[in-house]
PDB file of C-alpha atoms in Angstrom:
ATOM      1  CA  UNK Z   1       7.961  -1.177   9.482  1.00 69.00           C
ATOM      2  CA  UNK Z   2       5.852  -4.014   9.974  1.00 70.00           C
ATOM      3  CA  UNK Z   3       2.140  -5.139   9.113  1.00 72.00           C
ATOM      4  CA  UNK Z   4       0.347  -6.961  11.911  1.00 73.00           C
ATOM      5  CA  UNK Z   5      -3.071  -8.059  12.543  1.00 71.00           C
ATOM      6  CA  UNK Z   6      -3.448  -4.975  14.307  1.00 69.00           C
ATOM      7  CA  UNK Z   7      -1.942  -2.388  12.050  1.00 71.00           C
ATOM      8  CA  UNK Z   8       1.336  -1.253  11.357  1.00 72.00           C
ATOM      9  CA  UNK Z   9       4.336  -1.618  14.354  1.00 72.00           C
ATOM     10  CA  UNK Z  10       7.465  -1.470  14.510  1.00 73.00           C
ATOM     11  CA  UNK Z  11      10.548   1.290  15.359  1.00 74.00           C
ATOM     12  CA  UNK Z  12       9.697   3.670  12.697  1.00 73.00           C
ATOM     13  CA  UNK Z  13       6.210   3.787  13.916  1.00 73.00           C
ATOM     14  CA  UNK Z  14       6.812   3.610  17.901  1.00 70.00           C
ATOM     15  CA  UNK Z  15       9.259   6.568  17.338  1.00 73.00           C
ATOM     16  CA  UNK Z  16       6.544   9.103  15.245  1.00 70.00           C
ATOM     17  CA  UNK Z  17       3.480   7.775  17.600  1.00 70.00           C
ATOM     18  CA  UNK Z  18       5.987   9.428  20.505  1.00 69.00           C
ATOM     19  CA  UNK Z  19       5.706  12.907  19.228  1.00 70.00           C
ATOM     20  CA  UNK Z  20       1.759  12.534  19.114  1.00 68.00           C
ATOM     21  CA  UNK Z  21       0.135  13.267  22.145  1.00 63.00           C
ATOM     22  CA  UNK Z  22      -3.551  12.825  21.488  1.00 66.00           C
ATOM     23  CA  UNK Z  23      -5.129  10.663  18.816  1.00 65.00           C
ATOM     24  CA  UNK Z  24      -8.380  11.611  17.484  1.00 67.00           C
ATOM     25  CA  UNK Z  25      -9.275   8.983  14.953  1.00 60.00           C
ATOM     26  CA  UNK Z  26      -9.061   9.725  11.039  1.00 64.00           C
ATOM     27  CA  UNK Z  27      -6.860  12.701  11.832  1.00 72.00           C
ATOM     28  CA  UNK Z  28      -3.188  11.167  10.876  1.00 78.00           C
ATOM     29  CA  UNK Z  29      -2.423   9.583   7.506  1.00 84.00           C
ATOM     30  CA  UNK Z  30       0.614   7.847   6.917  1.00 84.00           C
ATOM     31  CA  UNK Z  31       1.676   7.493   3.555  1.00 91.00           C
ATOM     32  CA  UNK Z  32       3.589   4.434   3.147  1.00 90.00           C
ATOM     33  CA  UNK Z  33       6.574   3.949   0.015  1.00 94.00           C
ATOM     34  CA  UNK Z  34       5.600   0.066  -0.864  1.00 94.00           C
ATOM     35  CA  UNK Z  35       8.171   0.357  -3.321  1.00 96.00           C
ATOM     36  CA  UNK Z  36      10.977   2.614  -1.685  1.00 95.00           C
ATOM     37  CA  UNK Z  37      13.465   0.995  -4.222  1.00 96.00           C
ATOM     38  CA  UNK Z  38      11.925   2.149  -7.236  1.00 97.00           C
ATOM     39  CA  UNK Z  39      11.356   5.816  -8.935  1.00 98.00           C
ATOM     40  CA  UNK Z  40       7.859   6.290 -10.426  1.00 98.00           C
ATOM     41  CA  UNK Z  41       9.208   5.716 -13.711  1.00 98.00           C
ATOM     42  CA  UNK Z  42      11.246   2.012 -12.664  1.00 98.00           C
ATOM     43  CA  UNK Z  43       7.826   1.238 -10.974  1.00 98.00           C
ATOM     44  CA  UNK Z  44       5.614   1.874 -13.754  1.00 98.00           C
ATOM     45  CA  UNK Z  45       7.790   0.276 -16.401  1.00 98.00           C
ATOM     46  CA  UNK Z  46       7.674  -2.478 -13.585  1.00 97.00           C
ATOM     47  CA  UNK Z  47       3.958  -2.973 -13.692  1.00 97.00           C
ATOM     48  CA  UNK Z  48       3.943  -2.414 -17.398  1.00 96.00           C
ATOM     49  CA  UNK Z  49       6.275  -5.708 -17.653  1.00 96.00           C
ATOM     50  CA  UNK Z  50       4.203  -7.413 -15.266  1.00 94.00           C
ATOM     51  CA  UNK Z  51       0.909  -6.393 -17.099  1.00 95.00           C
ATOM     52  CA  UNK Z  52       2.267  -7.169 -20.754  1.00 94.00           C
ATOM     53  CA  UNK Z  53       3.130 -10.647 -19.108  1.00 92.00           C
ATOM     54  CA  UNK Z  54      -0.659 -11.243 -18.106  1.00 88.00           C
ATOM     55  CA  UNK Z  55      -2.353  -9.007 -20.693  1.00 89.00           C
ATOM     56  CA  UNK Z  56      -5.808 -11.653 -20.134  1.00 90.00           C
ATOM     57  CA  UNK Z  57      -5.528 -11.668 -16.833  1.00 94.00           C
ATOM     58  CA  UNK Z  58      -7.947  -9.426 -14.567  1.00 96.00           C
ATOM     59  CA  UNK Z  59      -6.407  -7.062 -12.722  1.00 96.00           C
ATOM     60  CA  UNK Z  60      -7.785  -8.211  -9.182  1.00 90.00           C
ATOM     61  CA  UNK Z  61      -4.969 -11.034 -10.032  1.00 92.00           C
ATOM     62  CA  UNK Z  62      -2.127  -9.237 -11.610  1.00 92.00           C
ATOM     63  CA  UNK Z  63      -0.678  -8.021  -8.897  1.00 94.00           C
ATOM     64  CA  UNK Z  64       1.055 -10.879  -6.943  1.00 91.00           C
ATOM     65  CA  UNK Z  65       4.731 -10.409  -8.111  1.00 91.00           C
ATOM     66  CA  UNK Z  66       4.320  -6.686  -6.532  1.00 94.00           C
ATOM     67  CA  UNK Z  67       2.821  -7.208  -3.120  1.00 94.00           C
ATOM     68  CA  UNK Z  68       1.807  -9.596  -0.493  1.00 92.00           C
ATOM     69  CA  UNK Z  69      -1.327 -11.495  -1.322  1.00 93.00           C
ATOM     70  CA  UNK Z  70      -3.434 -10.009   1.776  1.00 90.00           C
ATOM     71  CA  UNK Z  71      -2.404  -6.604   0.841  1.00 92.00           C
ATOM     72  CA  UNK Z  72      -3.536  -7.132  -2.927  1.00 95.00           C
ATOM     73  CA  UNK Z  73      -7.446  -6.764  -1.765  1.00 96.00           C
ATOM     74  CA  UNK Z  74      -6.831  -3.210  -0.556  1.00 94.00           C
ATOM     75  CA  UNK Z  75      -4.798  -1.908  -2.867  1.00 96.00           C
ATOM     76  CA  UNK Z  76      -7.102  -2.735  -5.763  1.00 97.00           C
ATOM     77  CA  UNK Z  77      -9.908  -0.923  -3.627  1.00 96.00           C
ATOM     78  CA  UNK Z  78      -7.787   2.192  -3.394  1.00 97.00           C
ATOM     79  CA  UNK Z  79      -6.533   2.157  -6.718  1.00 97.00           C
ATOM     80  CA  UNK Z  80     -10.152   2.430  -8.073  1.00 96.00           C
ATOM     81  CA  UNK Z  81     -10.096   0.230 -10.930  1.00 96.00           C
ATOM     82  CA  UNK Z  82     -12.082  -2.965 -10.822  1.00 96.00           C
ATOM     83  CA  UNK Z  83     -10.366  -5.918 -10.046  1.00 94.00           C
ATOM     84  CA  UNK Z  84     -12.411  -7.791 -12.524  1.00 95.00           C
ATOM     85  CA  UNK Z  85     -11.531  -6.027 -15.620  1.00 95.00           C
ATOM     86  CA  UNK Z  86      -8.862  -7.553 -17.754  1.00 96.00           C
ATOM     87  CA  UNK Z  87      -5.374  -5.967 -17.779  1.00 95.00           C
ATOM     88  CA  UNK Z  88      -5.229  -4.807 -21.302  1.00 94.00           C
ATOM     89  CA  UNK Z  89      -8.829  -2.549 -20.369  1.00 95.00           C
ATOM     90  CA  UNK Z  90      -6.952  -0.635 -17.896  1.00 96.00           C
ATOM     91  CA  UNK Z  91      -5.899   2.700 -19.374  1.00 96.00           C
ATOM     92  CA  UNK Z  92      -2.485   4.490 -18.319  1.00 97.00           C
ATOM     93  CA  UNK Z  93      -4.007   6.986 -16.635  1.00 97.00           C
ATOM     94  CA  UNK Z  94      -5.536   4.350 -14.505  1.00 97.00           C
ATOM     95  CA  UNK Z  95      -1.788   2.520 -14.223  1.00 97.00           C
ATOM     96  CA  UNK Z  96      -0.035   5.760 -13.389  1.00 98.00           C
ATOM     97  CA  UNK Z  97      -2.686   6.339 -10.407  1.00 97.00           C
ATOM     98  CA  UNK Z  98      -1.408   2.483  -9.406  1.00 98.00           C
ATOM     99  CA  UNK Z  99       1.984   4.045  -9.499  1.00 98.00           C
ATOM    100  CA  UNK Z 100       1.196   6.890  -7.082  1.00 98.00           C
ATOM    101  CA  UNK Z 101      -1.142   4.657  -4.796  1.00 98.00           C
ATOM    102  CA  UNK Z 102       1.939   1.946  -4.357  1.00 98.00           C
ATOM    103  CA  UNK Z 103       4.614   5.133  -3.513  1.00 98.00           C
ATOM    104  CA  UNK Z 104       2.276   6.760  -1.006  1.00 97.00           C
ATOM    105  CA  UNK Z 105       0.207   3.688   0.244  1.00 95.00           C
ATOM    106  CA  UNK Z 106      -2.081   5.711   2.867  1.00 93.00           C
ATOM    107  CA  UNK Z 107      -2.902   4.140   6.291  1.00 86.00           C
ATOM    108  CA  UNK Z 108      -5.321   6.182   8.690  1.00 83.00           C
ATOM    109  CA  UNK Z 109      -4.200   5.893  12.041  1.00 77.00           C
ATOM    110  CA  UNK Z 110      -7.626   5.004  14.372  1.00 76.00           C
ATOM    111  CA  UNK Z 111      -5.900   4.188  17.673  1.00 72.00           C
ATOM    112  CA  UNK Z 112      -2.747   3.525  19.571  1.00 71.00           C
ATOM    113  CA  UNK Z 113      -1.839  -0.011  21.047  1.00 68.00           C
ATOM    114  CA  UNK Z 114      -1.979  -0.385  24.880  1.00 67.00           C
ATOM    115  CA  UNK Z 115       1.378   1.109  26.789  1.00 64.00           C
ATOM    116  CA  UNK Z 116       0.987  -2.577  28.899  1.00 69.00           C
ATOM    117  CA  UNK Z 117       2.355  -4.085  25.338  1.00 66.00           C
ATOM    118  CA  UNK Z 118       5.213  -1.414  24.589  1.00 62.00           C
ATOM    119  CA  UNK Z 119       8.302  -3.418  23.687  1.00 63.00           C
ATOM    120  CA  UNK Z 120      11.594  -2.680  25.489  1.00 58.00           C
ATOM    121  CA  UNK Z 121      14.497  -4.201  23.418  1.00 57.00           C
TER     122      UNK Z 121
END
């Protein structure tokens, strides 16, 4: 799968936008694994490490050893916490809805790309 400036691409995504014949906007979610490599309990024991590491740090800024910097932004907003507040104010509860946000990152599909810019390989 890959993240463009567009959305996401790639052959995962041309082969499931094959079996849908009509988009209406908002109506598909994909839920994304950002951490496929990783059971919820690795990747929370993961961001616990990382957080104990930068326990003054705000949270908005704790997350760069997890993902890409221009995904950081988003996945603050989703998670609901404020990126402002300092890593030892966030509660587990709060953490543990990290760790469900990062294993099913969702992306609304809004639109299909143009069939002139389907890629034969």
């Amino acid at each position: 799968m890959l993240f463009t400036h567009f959305g996401i691409s790639g052959p995962l995504v041309l082969s499931a936008s094959s079996h849908i014949e009509q988009i209406t906007p908002g109506r598909y979610t994909v839920k994304i694994d950002l951490k496929p490599g990783l059971t919820d309990q690795k990747l929370d024991l993961r961001i616990q490490r990382d957080f104990s590491e930068n326990i003054n740090r705000i949270f908005g800024n704790s997350l760069s050893k997890l993902l890409p910097a221009k995904l950081i932004p988003v996945a603050v907003r989703l998670s609901g916490i404020n990126g402002d507040r300092r890593i030892n104010q966030v509660t587990r509860e709060e953490r543990l809805k990290l760790v469900q946000l990062l294993k099913a990152f969702p992306v609304t599909v809004k639109a299909f790309r143009p069939i002139e810019e389907a890629i034969v390989t």
